[in-house]
CSV table of C-alpha atoms in Angstrom, one decimal:
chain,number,residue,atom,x,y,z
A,932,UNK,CA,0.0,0.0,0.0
A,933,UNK,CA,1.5,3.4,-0.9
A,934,UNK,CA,1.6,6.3,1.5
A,935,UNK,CA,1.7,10.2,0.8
A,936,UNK,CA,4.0,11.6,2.9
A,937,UNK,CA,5.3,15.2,3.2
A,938,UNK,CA,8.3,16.5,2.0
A,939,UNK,CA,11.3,16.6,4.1
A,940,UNK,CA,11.8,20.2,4.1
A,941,UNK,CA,8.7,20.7,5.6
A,942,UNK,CA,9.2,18.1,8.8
A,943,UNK,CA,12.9,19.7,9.2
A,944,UNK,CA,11.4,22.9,9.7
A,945,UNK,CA,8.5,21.3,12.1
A,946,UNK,CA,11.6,19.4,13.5
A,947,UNK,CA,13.5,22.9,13.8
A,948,UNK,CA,10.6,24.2,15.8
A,949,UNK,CA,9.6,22.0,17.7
A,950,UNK,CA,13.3,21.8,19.2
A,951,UNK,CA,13.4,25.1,19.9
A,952,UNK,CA,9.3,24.6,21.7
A,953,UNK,CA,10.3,21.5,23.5
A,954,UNK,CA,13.9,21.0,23.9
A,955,UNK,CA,16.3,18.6,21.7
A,956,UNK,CA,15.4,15.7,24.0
A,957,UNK,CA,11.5,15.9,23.1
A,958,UNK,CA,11.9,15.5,19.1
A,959,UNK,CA,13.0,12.4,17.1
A,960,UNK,CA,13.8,11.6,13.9
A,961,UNK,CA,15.8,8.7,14.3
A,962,UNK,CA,15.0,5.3,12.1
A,963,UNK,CA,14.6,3.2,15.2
A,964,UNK,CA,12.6,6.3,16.9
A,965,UNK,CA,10.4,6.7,13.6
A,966,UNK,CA,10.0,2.3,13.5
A,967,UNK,CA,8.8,2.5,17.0
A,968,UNK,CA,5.6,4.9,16.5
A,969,UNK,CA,5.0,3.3,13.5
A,970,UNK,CA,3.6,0.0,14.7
A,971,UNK,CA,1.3,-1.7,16.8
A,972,UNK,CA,-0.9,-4.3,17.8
A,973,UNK,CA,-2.2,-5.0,14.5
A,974,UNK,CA,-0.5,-8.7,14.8
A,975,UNK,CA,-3.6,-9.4,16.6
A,976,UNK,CA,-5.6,-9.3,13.3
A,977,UNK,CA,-4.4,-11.7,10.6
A,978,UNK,CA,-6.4,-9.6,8.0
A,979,UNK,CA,-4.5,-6.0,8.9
A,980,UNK,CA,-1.6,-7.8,9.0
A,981,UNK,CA,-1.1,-8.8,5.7
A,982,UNK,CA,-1.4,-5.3,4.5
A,983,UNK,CA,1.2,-3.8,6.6
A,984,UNK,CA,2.7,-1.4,6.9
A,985,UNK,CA,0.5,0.5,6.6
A,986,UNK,CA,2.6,3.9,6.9
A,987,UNK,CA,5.3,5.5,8.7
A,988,UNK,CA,6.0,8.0,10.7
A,989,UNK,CA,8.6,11.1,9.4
A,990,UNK,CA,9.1,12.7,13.0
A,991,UNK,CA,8.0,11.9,16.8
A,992,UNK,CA,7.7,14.6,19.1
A,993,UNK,CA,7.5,13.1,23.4
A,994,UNK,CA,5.7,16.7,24.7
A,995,UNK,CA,6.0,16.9,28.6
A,996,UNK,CA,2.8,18.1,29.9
A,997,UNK,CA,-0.7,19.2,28.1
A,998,UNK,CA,0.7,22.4,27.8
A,999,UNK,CA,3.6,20.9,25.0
A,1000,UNK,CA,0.7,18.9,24.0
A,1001,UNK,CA,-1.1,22.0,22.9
A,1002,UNK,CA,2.5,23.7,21.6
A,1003,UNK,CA,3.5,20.5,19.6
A,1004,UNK,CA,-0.2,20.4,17.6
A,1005,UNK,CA,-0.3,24.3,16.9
A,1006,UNK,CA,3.4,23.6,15.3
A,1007,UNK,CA,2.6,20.6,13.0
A,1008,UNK,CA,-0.7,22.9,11.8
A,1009,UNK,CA,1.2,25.6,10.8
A,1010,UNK,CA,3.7,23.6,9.0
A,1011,UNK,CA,0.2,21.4,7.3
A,1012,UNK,CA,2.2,18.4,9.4
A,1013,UNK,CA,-0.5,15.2,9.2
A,1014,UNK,CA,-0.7,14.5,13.4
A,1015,UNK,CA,-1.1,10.6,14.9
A,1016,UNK,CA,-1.7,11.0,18.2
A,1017,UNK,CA,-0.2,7.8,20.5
A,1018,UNK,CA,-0.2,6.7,24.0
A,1019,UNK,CA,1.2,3.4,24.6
A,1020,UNK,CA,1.1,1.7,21.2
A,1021,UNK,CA,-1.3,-1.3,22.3
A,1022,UNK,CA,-4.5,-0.2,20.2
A,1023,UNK,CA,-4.7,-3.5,17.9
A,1024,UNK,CA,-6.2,-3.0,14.6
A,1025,UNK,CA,-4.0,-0.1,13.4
A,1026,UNK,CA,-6.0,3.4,14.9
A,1027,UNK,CA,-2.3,4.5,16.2
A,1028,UNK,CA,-0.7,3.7,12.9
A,1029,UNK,CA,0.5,7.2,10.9
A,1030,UNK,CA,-1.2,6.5,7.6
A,1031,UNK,CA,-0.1,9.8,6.0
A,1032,UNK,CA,3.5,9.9,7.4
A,1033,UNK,CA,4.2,13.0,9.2
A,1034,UNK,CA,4.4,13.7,12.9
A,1035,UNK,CA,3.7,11.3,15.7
A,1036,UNK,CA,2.8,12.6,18.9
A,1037,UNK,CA,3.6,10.5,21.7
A,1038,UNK,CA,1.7,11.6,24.7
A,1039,UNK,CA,3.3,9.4,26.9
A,1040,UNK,CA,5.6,11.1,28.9
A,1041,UNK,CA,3.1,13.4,30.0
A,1042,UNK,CA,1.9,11.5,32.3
A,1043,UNK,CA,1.1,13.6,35.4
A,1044,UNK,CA,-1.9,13.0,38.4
A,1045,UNK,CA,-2.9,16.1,38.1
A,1046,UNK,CA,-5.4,16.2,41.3
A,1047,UNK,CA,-7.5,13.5,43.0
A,1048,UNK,CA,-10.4,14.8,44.8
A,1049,UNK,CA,-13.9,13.3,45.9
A,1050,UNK,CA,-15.2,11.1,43.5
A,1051,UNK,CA,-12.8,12.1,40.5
A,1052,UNK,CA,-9.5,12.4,39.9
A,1053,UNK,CA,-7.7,14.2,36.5
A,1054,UNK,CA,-4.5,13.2,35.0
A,1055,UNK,CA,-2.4,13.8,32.0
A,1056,UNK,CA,-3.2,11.6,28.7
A,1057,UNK,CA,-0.3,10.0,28.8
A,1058,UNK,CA,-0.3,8.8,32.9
A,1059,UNK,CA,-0.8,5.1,32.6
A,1060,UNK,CA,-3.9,3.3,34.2
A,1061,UNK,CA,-2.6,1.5,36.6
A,1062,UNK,CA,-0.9,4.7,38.2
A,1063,UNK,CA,-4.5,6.4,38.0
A,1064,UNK,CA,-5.6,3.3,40.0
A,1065,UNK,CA,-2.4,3.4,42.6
A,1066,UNK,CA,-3.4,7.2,43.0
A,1067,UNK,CA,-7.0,6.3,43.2
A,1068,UNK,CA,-6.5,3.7,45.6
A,1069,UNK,CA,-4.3,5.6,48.1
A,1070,UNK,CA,-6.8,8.4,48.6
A,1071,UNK,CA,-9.3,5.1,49.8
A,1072,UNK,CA,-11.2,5.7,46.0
A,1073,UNK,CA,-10.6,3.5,42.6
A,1074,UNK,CA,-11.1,3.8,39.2
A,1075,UNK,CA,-14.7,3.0,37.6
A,1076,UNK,CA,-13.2,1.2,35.2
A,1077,UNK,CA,-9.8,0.5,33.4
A,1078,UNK,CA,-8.8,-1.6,30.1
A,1079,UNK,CA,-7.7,-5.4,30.1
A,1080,UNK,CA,-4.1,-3.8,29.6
A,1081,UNK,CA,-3.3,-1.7,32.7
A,1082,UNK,CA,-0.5,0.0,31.4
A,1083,UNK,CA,-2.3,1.9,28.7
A,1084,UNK,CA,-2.8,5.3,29.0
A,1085,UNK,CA,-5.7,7.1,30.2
A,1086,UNK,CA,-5.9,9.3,26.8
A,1087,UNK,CA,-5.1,6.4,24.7
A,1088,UNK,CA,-7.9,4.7,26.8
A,1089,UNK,CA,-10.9,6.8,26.3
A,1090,UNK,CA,-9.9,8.0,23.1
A,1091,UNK,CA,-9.5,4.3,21.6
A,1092,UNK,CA,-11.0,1.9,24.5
A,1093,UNK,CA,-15.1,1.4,25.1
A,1094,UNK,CA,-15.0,-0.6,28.0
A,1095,UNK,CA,-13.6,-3.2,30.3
A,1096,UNK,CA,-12.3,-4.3,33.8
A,1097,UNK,CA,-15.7,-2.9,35.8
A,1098,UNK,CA,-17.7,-2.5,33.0
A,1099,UNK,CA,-20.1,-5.1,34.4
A,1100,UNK,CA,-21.4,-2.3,37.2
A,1101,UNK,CA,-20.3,1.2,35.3
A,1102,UNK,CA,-20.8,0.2,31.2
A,1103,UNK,CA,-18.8,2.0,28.5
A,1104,UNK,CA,-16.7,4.8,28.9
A,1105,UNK,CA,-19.6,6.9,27.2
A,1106,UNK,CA,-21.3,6.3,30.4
A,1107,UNK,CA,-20.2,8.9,32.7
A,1108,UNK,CA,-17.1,7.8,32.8
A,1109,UNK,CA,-15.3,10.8,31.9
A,1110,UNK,CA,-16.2,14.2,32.9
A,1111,UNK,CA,-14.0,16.5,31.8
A,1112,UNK,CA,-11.5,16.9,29.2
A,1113,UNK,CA,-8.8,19.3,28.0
A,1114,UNK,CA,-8.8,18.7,24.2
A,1115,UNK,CA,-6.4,20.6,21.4
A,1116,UNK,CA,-8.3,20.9,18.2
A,1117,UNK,CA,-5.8,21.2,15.1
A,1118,UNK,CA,-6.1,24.6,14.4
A,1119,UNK,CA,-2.8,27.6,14.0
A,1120,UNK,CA,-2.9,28.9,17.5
A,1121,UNK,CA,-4.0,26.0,19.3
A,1122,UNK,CA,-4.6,25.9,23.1
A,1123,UNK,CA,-5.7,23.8,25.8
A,1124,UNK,CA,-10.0,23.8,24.9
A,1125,UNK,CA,-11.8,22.9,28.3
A,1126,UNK,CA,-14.6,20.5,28.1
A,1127,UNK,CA,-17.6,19.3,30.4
A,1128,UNK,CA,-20.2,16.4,30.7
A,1129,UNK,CA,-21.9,15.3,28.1
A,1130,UNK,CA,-20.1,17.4,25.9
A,1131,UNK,CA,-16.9,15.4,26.3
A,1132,UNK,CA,-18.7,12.4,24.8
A,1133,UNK,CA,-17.8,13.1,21.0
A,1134,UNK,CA,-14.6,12.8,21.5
A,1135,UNK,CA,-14.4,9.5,23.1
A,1136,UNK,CA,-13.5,6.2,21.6
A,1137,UNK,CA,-12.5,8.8,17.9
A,1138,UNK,CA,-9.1,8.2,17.9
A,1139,UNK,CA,-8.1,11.6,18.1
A,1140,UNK,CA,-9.6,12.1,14.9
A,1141,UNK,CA,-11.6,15.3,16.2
A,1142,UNK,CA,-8.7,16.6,18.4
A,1143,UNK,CA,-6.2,15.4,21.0
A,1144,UNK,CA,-6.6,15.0,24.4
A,1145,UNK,CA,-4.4,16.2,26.6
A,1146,UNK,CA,-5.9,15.8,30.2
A,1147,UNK,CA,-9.0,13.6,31.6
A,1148,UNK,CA,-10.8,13.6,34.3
A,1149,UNK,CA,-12.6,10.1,35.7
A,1150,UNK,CA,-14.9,9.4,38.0
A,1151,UNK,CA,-13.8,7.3,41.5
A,1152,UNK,CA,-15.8,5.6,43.9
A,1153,UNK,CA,-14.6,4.2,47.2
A,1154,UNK,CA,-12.5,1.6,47.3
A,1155,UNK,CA,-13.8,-1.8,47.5
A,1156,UNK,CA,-11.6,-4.8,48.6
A,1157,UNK,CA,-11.2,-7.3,45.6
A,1158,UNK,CA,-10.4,-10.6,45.3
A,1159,UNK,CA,-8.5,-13.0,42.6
A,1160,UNK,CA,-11.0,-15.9,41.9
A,1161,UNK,CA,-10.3,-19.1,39.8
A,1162,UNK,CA,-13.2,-21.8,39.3
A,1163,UNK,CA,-12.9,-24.6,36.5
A,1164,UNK,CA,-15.2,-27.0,35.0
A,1165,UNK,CA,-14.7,-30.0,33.4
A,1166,UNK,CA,-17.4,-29.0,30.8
A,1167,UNK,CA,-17.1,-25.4,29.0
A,1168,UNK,CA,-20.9,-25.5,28.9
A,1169,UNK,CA,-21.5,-25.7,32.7
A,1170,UNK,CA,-19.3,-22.8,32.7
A,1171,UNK,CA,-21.5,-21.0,30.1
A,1172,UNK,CA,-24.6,-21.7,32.8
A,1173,UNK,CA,-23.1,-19.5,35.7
A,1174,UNK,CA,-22.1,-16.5,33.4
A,1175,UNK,CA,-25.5,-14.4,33.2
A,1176,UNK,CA,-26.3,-15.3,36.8
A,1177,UNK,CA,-22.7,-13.5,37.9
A,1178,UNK,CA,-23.2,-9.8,37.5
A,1179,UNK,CA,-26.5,-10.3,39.6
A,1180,UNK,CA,-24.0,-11.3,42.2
A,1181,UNK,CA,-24.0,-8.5,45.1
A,1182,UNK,CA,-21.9,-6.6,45.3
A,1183,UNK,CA,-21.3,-6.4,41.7
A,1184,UNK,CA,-18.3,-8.3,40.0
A,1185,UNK,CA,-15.8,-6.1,38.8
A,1186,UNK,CA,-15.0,-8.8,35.7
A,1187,UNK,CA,-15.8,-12.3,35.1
A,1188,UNK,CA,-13.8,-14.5,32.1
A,1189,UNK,CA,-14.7,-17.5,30.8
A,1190,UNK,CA,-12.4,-20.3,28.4
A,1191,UNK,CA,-12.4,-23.8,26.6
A,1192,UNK,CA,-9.1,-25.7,27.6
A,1193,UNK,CA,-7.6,-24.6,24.7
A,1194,UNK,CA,-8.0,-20.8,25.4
A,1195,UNK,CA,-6.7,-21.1,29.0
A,1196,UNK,CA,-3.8,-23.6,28.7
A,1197,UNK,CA,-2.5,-20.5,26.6
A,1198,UNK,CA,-2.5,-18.5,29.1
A,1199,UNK,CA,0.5,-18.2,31.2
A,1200,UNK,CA,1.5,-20.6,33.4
A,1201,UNK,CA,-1.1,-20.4,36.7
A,1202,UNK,CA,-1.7,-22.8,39.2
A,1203,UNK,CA,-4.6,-21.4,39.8
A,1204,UNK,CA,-6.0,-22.8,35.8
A,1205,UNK,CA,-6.0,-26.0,35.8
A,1206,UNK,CA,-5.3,-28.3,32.7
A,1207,UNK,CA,-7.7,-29.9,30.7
A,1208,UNK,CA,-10.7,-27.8,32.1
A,1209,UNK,CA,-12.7,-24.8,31.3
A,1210,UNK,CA,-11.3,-21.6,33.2
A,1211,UNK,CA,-13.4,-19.0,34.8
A,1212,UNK,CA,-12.0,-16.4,36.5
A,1213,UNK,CA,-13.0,-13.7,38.6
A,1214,UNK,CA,-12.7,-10.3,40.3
A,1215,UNK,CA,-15.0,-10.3,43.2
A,1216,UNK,CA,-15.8,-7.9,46.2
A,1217,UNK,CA,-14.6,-10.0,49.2
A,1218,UNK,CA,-18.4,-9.9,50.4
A,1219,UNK,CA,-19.4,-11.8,47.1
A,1220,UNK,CA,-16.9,-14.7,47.4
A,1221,UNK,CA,-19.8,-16.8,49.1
A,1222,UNK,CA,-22.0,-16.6,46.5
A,1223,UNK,CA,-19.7,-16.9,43.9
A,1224,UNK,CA,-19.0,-20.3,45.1
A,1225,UNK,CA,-22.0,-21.5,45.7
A,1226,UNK,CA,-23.2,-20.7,41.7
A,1227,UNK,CA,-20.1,-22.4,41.1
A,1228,UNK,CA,-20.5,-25.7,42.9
A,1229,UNK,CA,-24.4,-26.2,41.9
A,1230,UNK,CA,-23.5,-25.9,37.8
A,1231,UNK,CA,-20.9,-28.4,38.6
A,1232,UNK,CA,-17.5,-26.6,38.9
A,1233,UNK,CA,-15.1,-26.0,41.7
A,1234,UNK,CA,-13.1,-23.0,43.0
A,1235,UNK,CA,-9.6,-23.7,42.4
A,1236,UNK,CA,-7.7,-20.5,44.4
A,1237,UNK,CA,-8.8,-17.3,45.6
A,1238,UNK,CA,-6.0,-14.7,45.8
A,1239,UNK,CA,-5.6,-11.1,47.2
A,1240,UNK,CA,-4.5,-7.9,46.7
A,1241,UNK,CA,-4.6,-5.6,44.1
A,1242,UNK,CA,-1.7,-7.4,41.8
A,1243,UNK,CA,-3.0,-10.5,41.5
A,1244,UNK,CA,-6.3,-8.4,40.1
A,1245,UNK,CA,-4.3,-6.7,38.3
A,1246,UNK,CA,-2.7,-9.9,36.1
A,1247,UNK,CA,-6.1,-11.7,36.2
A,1248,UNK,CA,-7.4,-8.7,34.3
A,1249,UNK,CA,-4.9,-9.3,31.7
A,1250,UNK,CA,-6.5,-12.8,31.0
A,1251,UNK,CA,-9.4,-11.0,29.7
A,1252,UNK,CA,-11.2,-9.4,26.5
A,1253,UNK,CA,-8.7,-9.5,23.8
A,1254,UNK,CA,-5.7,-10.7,26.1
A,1255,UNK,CA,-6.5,-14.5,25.3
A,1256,UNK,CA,-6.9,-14.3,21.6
A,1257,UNK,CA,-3.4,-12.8,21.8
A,1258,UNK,CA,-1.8,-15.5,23.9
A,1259,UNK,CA,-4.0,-18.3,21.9
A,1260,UNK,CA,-2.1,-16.8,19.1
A,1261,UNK,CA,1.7,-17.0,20.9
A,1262,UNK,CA,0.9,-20.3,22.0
A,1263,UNK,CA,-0.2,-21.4,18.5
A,1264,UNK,CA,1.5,-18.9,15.5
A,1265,UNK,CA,0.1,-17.7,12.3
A,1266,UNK,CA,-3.3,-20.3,13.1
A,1267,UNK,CA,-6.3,-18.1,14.9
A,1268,UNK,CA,-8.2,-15.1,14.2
A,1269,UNK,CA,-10.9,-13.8,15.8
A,1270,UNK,CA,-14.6,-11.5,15.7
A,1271,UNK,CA,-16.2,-9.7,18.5
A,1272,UNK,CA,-19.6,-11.2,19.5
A,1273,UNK,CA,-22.2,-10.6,22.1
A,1274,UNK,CA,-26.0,-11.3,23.1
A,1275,UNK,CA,-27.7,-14.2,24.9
A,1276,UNK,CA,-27.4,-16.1,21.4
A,1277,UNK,CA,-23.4,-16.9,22.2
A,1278,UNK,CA,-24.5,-19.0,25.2
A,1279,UNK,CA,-27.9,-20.3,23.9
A,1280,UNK,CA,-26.4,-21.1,20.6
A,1281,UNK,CA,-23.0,-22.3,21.7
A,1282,UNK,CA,-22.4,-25.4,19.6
A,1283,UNK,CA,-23.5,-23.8,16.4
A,1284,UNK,CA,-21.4,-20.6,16.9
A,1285,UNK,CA,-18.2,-22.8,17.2
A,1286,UNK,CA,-18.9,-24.4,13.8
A,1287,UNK,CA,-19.1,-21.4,12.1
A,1288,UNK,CA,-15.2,-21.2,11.6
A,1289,UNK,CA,-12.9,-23.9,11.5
A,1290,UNK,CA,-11.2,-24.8,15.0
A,1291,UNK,CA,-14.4,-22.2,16.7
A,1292,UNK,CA,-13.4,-21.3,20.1
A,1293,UNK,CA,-15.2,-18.8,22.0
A,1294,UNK,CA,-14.1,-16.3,25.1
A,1295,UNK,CA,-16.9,-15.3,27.0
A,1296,UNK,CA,-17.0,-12.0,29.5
A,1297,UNK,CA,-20.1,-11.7,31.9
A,1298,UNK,CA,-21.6,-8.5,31.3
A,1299,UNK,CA,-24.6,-6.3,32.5
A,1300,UNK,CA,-27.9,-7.4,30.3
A,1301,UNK,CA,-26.2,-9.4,27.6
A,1302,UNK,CA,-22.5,-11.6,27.7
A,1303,UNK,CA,-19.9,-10.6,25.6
A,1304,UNK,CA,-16.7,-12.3,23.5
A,1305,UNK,CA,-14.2,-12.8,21.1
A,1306,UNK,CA,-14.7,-15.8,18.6
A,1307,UNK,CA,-11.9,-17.7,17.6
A,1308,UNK,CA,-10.9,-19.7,14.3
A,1309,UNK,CA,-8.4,-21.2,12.3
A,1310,UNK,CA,-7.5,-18.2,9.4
A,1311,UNK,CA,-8.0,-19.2,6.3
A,1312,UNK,CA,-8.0,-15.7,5.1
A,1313,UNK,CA,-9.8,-12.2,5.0
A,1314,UNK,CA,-12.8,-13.7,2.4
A,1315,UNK,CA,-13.2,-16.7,5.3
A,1316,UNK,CA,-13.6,-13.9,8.2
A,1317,UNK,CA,-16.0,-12.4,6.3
A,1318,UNK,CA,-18.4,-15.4,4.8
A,1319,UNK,CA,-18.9,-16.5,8.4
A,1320,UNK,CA,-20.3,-13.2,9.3
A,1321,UNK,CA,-24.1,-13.5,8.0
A,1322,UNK,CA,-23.9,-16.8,9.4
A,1323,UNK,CA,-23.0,-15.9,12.9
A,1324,UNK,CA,-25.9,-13.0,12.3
A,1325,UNK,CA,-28.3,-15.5,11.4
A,1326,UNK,CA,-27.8,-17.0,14.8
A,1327,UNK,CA,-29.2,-14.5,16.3
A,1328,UNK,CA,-25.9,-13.2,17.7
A,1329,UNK,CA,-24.8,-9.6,17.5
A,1330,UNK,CA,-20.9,-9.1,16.1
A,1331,UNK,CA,-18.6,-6.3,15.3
A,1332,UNK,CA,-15.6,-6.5,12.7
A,1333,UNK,CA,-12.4,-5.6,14.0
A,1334,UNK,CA,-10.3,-5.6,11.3
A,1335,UNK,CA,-10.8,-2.4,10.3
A,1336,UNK,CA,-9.0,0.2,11.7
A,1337,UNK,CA,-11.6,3.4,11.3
A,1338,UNK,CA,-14.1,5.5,13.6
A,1339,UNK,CA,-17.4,3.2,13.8
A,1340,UNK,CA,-18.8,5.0,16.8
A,1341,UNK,CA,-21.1,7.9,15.0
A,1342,UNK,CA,-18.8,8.3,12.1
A,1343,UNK,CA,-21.4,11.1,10.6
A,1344,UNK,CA,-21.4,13.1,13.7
A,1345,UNK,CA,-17.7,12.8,14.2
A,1346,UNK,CA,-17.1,13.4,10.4
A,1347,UNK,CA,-19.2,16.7,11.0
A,1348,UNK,CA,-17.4,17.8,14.2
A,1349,UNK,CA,-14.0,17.4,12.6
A,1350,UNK,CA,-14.5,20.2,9.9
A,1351,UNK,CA,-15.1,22.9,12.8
A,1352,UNK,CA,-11.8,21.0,14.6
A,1353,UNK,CA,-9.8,19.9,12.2
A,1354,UNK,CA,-10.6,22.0,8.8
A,1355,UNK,CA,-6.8,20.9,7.0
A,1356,UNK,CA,-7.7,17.2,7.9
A,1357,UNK,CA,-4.7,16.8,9.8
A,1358,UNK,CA,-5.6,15.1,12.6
A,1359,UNK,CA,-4.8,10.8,12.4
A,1360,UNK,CA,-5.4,10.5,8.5
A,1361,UNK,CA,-7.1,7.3,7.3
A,1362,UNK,CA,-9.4,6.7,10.1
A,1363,UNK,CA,-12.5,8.7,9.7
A,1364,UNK,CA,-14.6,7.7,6.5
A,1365,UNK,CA,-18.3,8.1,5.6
A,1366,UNK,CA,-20.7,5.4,7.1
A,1367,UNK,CA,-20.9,2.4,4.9
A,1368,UNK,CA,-17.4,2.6,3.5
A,1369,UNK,CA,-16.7,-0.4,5.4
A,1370,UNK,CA,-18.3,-3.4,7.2
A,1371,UNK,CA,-18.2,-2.9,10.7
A,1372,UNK,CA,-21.0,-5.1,12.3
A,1373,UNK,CA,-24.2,-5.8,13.3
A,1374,UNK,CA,-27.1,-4.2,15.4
A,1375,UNK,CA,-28.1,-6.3,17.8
């Protein structure tokens, strides 16, 4: 695939600049500086990776603070600079990938907790989650929610992520989640634009197609003492019977995992997952442990190990959502893909769903009103993904295409948006086309 990039007069003078805004240190234009931004977790799909790369970055710029955030974007507009905003690198399907060359900006190493107060607390886009949660945690509060991969970044997070460890209680991040943001829309004299409630909404989950953020505020709530759990079963669908009876369990779980075998022998190495049987696993208010066991024991399982303290949460979370696609495909390269899936369908409908790919395996997460999960198969390339979608559809189960790497969350509204925000069309090129440019899934 070929890439329009811009000429290199114009990123030395950007570079120039930008040395002279940020200091030498914060500006790169070093090969193994310009490979780094220009990758990342698109292994993960089979079908993106074959059409890699899929562009490359011509400078990196590390700003600071959200101040530099703001300095570094104003810059790159004036010099017509194309921007890919990063945090960490771990978005999967190619959002964080510079499709038009030109300037990377790597929020990272701004990274500040800003404030913690009552209820919320407000960091820099590139402070990781887990630090959010260590600074949450020692003022007695935690997070609402945070992604399978704790060391994300909270701007990478919101602007890329939709949900995940507590999203059985709280939902998506569109759901109060966030409360405020400082944005920097891609405009000459750009500044730090302050942002409330509901109005921070469209630029969640955009990819910082509409703008970069540079701070976020979250909402806490006190601190709950969680537990580790592991259960197996010796029959993956006795595990599928307790998974829409656990987030009734009070008080709600914070994330409940389910695998085949298959899935969970690929995880790492855990005494706590036992060989040869299904693996569910669990983080649970102390208080619920009772009644988590005793769902467990009448569908036939047992409870293998209970663990606690906030690391063994902590790597338990990253045994969920897309984590065990990614170990299934360590464990066994070049051989699985997978599609998102949800609804009552994936448990009701179990046996069918596996046999709509070759090698069907599916991880399940418990979630509020309808389970959740990512469908494994045996790739036998991009037209086989997509010929088993009408028939996973016609199962009555609801599934989203993730290899595709463009805004599917109110495209129109965000396409709209961006030509008050972004009126060059500088902002993360490639990943904001009109609905129906691509398939992304169903509507269930």
């Amino acid at each position: 695939m070929s890439h329009e990039v811009v000429d290199q007069d114009t990123i030395e003078a950007l570079a120039a600049e930008l040395r002279e805004l940020l200091g030498p240190d914060a500006v790169s234009d070093e090969s193994a500086a310009l490979d780094r931004a220009s990758i990342d977790g698109s292994h993960l799909s089979p079908v993106i990776a074959e059409q890699l790369p899929l562009g490359r970055a011509q400078l990196v710029a590390y700003p600071a603070s959200a101040e530099d955030i703001a300095t570094t974007v104003a810059a790159a507009v004036r010099h017509g600079v194309p921007i890919t905003p990063r945090g960490k690198g771990t978005a999967n399907y190619g959002q964080t990938l510079p499709m038009a060359g030109g300037l990377v900006l790597d929020t990272s190493k701004a990274r500040r907790i800003l404030e913690v107060g009552d209820g919320w607390l407000r960091a820099e886009a590139g402070a990781t989650m887990i630090a959010i949660e260590q600074a949450a945690n020692r003022a007695g509060q935690q997070v609402l929610q945070y992604p399978s991969t704790a060391q994300s970044t909270v701007g990478g997070f919101v602007s890329g992520g939709s949900g995940g460890t507590g999203s059985i209680a709280h939902g998506m991040i569109h759901s109060g989640f966030v409360t405020e943001l400082e944005v920097v829309h891609a405009v000459p004299d750009a500044t730090l634009v302050h942002i409330e409630g509901a109005d921070t909404e469209p630029y969640l989950h955009k990819y910082g197609t509409v703008g970069v953020i540079a701070t976020v505020t979250v909402r806490l709530e006190p601190l709950q003492e969680w537990r580790a759990f592991f259960a197996s079963f010796d029959d993956f669908h006795d595990l599928l019977k307790v998974i829409r009876a656990f987030p009734e369990i009070e008080p709600t779980p914070r994330l409940v995992s389910g695998d085949l075998p298959t899935l969970a022998e690929a995880l790492p190495a855990d005494p706590a997952i036992q060989p040869g049987r299904a693996s569910l696993r669990a983080i649970l208010d102390v208080a619920s442990i009772d009644a988590a066991t005793a769902l467990i024991e009448a569908a036939g399982g047992r409870v293998d190990e209970i663990r606690e303290g906030a690391q063994p949460c902590i790597k338990l979370s990253m045994t969920s959502y897309n984590h065990p696609i990614e170990w299934l495909q360590k464990a066994y390269p070049d051989t699985y893909f997978h599609v998102e899936v949800w609804g009552d369908a994936i448990i009701d409908r179990i046996d069918e769903l596996h046999d709509v790919y070759e090698g069907g395996m599916l991880h399940i997460e418990a979630q509020q009103g309808r389970p959740i999960g990512m469908l494994a198969g045996v790739y036998r390339g991009a037209d086989a993904v997509y010929a088993g979608l009408p028939k996973i559809e016609a199962l009555g189960v609801g599934w989203h295409n993730p290899h595709q790497w463009y805004v599917d969350y109110e495209p129109a509204e965000t396409i709209a948006l961006a030509r008050d925000t972004d009126p060059q069309g500088l902002m993360n090129p490639g990943k904001l086309v009109a609905p129906g440019t691509f398939q992304t899934g169903s509507q269930m």
